[in-house]
CSV table of C-alpha atoms and ligand atoms in Angstrom, one decimal:
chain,number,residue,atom,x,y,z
A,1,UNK,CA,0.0,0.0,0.0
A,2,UNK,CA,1.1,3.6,-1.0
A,3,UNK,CA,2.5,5.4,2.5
A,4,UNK,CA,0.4,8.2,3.3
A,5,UNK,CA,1.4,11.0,5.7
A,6,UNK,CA,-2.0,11.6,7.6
A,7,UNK,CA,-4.2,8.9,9.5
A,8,UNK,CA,-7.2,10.6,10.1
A,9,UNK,CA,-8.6,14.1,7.5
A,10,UNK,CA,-11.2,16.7,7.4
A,11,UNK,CA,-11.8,16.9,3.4
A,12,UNK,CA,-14.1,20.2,2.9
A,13,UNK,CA,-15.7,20.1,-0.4
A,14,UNK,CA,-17.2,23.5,-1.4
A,15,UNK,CA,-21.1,23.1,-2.9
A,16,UNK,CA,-20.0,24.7,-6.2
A,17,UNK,CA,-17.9,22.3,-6.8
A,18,UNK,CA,-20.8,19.7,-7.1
A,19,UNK,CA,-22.3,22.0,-10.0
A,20,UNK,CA,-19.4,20.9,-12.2
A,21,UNK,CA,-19.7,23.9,-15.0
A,22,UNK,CA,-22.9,24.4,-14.4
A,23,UNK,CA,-22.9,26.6,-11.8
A,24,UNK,CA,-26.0,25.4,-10.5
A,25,UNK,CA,-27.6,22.0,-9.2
A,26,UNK,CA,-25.5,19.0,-9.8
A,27,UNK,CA,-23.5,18.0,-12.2
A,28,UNK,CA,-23.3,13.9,-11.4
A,29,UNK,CA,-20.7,13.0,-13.8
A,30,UNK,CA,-18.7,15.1,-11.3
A,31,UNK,CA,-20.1,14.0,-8.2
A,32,UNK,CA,-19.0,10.4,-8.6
A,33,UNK,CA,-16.0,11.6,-10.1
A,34,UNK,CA,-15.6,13.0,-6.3
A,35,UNK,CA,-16.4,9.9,-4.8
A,36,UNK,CA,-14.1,8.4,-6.3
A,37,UNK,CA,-11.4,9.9,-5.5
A,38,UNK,CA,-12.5,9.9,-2.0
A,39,UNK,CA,-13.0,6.4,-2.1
A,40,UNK,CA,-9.2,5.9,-3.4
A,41,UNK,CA,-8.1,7.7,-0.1
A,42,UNK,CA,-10.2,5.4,1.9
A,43,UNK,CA,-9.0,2.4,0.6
A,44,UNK,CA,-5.5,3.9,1.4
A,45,UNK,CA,-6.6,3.0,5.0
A,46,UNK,CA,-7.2,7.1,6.0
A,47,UNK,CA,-10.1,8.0,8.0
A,48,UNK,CA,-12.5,11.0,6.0
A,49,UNK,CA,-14.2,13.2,7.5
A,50,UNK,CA,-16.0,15.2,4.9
A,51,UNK,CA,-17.8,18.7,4.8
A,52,UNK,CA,-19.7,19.8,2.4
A,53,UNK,CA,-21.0,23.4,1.3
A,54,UNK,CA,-24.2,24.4,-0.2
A,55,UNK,CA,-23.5,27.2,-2.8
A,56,UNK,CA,-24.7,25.0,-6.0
A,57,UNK,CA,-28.1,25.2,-4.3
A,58,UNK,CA,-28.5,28.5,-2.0
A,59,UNK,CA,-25.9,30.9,-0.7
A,60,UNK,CA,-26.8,32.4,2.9
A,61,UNK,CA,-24.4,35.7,2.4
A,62,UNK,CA,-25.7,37.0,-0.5
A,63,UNK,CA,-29.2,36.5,0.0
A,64,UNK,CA,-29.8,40.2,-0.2
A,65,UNK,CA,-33.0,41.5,1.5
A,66,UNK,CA,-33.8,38.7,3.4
A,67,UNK,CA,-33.2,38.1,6.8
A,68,UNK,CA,-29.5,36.9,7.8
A,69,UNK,CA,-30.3,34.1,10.1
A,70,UNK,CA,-33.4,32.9,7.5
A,71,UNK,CA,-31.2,32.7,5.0
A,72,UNK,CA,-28.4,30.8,6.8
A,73,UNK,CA,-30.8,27.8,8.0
A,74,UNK,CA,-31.6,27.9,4.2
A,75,UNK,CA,-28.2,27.3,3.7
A,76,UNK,CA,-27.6,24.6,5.9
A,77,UNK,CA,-30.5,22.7,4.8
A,78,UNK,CA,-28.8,23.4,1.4
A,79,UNK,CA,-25.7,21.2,2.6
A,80,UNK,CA,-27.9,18.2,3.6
A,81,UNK,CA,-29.4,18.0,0.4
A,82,UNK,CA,-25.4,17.8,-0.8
A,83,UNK,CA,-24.5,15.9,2.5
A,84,UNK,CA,-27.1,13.1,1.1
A,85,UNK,CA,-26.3,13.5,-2.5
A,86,UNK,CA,-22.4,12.9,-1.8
A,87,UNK,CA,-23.6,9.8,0.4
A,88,UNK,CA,-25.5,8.1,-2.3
A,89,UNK,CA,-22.3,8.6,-4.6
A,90,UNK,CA,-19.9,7.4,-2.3
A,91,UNK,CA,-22.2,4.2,-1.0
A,92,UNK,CA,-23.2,3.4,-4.9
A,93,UNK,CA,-19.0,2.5,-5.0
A,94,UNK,CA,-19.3,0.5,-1.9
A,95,UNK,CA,-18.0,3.2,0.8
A,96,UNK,CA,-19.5,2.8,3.7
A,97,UNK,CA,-20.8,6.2,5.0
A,98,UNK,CA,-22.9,8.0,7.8
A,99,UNK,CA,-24.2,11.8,7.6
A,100,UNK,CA,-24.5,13.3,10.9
A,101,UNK,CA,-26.3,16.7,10.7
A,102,UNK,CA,-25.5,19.4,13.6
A,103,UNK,CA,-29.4,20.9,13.3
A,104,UNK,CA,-31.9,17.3,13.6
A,105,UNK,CA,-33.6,15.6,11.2
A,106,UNK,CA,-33.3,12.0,13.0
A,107,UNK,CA,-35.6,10.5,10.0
A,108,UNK,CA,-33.2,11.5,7.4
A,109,UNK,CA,-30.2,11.3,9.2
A,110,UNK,CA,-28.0,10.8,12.7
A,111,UNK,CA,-27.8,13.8,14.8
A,112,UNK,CA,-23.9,15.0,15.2
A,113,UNK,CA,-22.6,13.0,18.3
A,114,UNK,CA,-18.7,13.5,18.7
A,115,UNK,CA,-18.2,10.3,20.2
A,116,UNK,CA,-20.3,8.5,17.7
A,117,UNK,CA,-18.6,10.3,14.8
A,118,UNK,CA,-15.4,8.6,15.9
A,119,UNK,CA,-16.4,5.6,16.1
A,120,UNK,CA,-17.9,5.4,12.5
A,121,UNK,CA,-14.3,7.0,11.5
A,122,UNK,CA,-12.5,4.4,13.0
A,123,UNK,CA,-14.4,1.6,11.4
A,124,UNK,CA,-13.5,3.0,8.2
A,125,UNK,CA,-16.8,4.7,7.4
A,126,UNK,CA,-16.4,8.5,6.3
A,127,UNK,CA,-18.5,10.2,8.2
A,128,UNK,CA,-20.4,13.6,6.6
A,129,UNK,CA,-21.4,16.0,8.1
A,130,UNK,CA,-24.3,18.1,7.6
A,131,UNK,CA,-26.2,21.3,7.9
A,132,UNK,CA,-22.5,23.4,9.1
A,133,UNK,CA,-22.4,24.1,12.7
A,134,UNK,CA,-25.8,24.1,13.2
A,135,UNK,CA,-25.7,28.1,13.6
A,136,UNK,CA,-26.5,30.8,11.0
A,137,UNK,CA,-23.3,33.7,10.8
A,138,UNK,CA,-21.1,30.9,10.5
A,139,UNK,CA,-19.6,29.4,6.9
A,140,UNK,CA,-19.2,25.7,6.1
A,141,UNK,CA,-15.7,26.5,6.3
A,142,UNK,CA,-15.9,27.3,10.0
A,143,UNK,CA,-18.2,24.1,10.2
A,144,UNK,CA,-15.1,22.0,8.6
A,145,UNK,CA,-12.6,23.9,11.2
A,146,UNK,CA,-14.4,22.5,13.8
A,147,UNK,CA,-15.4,19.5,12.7
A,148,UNK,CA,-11.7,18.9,12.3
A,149,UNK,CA,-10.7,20.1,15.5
A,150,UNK,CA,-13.6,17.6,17.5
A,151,UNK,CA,-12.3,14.8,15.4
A,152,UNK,CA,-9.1,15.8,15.8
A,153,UNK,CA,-8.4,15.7,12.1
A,154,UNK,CA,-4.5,15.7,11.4
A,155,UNK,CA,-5.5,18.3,8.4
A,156,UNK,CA,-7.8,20.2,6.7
A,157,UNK,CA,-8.5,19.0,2.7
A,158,UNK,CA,-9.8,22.6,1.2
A,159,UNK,CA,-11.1,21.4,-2.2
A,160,UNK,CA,-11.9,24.2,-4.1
A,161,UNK,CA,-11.9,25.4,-8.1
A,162,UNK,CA,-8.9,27.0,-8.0
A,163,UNK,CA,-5.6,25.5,-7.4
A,164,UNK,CA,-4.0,26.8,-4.3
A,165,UNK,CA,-3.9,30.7,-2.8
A,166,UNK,CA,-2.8,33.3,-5.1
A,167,UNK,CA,-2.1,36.6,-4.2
A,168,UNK,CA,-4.8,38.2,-6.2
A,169,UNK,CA,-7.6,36.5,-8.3
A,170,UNK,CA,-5.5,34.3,-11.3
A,171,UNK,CA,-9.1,34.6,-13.2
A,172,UNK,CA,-9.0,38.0,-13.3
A,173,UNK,CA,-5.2,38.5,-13.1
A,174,UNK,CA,-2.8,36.3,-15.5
A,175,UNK,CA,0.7,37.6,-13.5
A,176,UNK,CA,-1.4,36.9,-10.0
A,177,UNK,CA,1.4,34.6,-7.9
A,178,UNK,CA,0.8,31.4,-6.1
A,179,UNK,CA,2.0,30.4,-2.8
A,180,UNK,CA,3.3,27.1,-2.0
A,181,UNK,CA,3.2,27.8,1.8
A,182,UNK,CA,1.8,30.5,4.2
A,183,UNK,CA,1.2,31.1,7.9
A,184,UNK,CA,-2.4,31.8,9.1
A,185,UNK,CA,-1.3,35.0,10.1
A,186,UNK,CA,-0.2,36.4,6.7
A,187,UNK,CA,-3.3,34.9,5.2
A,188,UNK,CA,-5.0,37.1,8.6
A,189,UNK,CA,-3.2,40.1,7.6
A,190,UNK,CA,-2.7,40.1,3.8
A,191,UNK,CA,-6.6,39.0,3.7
A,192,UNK,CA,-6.4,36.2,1.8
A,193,UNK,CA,-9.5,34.2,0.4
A,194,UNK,CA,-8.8,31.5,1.3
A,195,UNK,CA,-11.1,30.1,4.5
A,196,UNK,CA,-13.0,33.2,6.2
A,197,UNK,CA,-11.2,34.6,9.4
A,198,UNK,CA,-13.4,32.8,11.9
A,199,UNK,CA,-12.7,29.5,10.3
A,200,UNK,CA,-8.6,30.2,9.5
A,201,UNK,CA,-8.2,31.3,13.2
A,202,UNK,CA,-9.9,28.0,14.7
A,203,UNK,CA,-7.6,26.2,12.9
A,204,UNK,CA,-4.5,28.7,13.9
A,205,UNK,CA,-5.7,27.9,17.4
A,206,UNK,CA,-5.9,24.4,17.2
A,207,UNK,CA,-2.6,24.1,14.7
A,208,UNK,CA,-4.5,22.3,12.4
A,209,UNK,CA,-2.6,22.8,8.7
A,210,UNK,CA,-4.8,23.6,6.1
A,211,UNK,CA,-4.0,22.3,2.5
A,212,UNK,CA,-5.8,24.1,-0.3
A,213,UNK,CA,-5.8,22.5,-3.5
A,214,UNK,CA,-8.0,22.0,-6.9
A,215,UNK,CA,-10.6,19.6,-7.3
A,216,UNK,CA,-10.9,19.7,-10.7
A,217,UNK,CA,-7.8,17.6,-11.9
A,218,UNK,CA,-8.2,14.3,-11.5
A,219,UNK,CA,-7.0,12.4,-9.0
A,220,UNK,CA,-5.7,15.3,-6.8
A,221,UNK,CA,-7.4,14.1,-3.2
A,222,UNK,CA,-4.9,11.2,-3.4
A,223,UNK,CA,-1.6,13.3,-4.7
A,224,UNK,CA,-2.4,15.9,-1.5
A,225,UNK,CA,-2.7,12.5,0.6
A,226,UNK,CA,0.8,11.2,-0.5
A,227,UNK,CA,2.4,14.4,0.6
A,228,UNK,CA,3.1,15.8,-3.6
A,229,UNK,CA,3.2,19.4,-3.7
A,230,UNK,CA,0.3,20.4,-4.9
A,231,UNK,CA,-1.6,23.5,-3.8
A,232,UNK,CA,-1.0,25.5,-0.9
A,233,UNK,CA,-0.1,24.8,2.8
A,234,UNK,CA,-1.1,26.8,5.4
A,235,UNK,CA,0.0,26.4,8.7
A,236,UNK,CA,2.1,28.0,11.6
A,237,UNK,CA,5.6,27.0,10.3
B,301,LIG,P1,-22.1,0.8,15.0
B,301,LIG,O1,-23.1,0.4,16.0
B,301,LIG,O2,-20.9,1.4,15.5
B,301,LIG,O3,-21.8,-0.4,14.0
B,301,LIG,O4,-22.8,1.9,14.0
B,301,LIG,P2,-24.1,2.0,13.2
B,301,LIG,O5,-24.2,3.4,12.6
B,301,LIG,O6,-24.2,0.9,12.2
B,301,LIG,O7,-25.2,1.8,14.3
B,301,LIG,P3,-26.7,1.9,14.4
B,301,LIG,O8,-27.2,0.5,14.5
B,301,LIG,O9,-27.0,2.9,15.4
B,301,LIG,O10,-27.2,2.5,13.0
B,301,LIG,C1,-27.7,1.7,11.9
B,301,LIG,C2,-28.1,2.6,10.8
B,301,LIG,O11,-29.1,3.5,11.3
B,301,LIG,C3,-27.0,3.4,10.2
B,301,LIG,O12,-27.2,3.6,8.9
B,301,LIG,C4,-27.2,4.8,10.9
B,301,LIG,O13,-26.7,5.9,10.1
B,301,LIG,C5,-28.7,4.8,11.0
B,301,LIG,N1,-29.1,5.7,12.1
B,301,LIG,C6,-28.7,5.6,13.4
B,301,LIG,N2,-29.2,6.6,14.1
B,301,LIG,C7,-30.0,7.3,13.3
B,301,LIG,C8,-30.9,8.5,13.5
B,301,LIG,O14,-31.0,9.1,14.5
B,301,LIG,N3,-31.5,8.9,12.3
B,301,LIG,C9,-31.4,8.2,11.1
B,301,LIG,N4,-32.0,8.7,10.1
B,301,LIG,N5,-30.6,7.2,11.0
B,301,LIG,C10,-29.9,6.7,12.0
């Protein structure tokens, strides 16, 4: 078997990502191009943890108008509908999963219990988990910070479209330069997209490195898993 360097990980998958190119809704050639690649991971013996967002569906920040904390439950029942979608994909490749949902919804799925969480990681079931932290103001980011921190995740996966942290937008810029390591502080200070402050100083607290990396080329989750250098690291150095 391939040596990995992490036993246990906190893979955050963004909800856009799920839309493929469409921008919108799911795209399922890509979902269950995504469970595979998780899969690959989990048959590398590593324990997933797995967030997921819910911009493909509804977007609580820029729900303009509407009330903040309305608009954020709408959100997180946005990420269940992922959290179930992702679920079907990975157990339709035999991975054995469980979605645990922080707000309840005990027909659909298990309420989040830390200690239960655990136990599903350890028999080699990747646990998702649903509906963020269970509190509006708060990003799915913040929800995978501290997820990982109660699992006690040895790092944060940050799948996202773009392939690591630039110092401005490379869509918009074509000289914009790409980091191959940072501190949170300098993503803090130099305000750096890449998790939202809340979520980047959890994980500063808790010294949990953050690896940001593109979902879009194939096979990526595993490369990140065997320590290539893909991406951008972000920890305390
Ligand atoms: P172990 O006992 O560690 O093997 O875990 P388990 O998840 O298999 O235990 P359990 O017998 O509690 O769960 C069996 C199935 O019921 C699993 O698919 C769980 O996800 C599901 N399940 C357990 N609790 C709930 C719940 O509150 N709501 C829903 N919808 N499903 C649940």
């Amino acid at each position: 078997m391939e040596k990995c360097t992490y036993k246990r990980v906190m893979l955050k998958i963004s909800g856009e990502a799920l839309s493929g190119t469409n921008g919108f809704g799911f795209d399922f050639d890509t979902i269950s191009r995504i469970a595979k690649e998780v899969k690959e991971i989990v048959d590398m013996d590593i324990e997933v943890g797995l967030v997921v967002g819910g911009g493909n569906i509804w977007r609580g920040r820029s729900s303009e108008g509407m009330d903040r904390t309305t608009a954020d439950h709408m959100g997180m029942l946005a990420t269940c509908i992922n959290a179930l979608a992702l679920q079907d994909a990975l157990e339709g490749i035999g991975v054995k999963t469980r979605v645990q949902t922080a707000i309840e919804m005990k027909e659909i799925a298990e309420p989040f219990i830390r200690r239960r969480a655990v136990r599903h990681l350890e028999k080699g079931r990747v646990v998702i988990f649903g509906a963020g932290s269970g509190n509006p103001y708060f990003s799915t980011d913040t929800a995978a910070a501290l997820r990982a921190a109660e699992i006690e995740a040895d790092v944060i996966l940050l799948a996202k479209n773009v392939d690591g942290v630039y110092d401005k937008d490379p869509n918009k810029f074509s000289d914009a330069k790409k980091y191959d390591t940072l501190t949170y502080m300098e993503v803090i200070e130099q305000g750096l997209q890449v998790m939202d402050t809340t979520a980047t100083t959890l994980c500063m607290d808790n010294n949990i490195p953050i690896l940001v990396f593109g979902i879009e080329a194939d096979g990526n989750i595993k490369r990140a898993m065997l320590g290539e250098n893909i991406g951008t690291i972000v920890s305390k150095k």
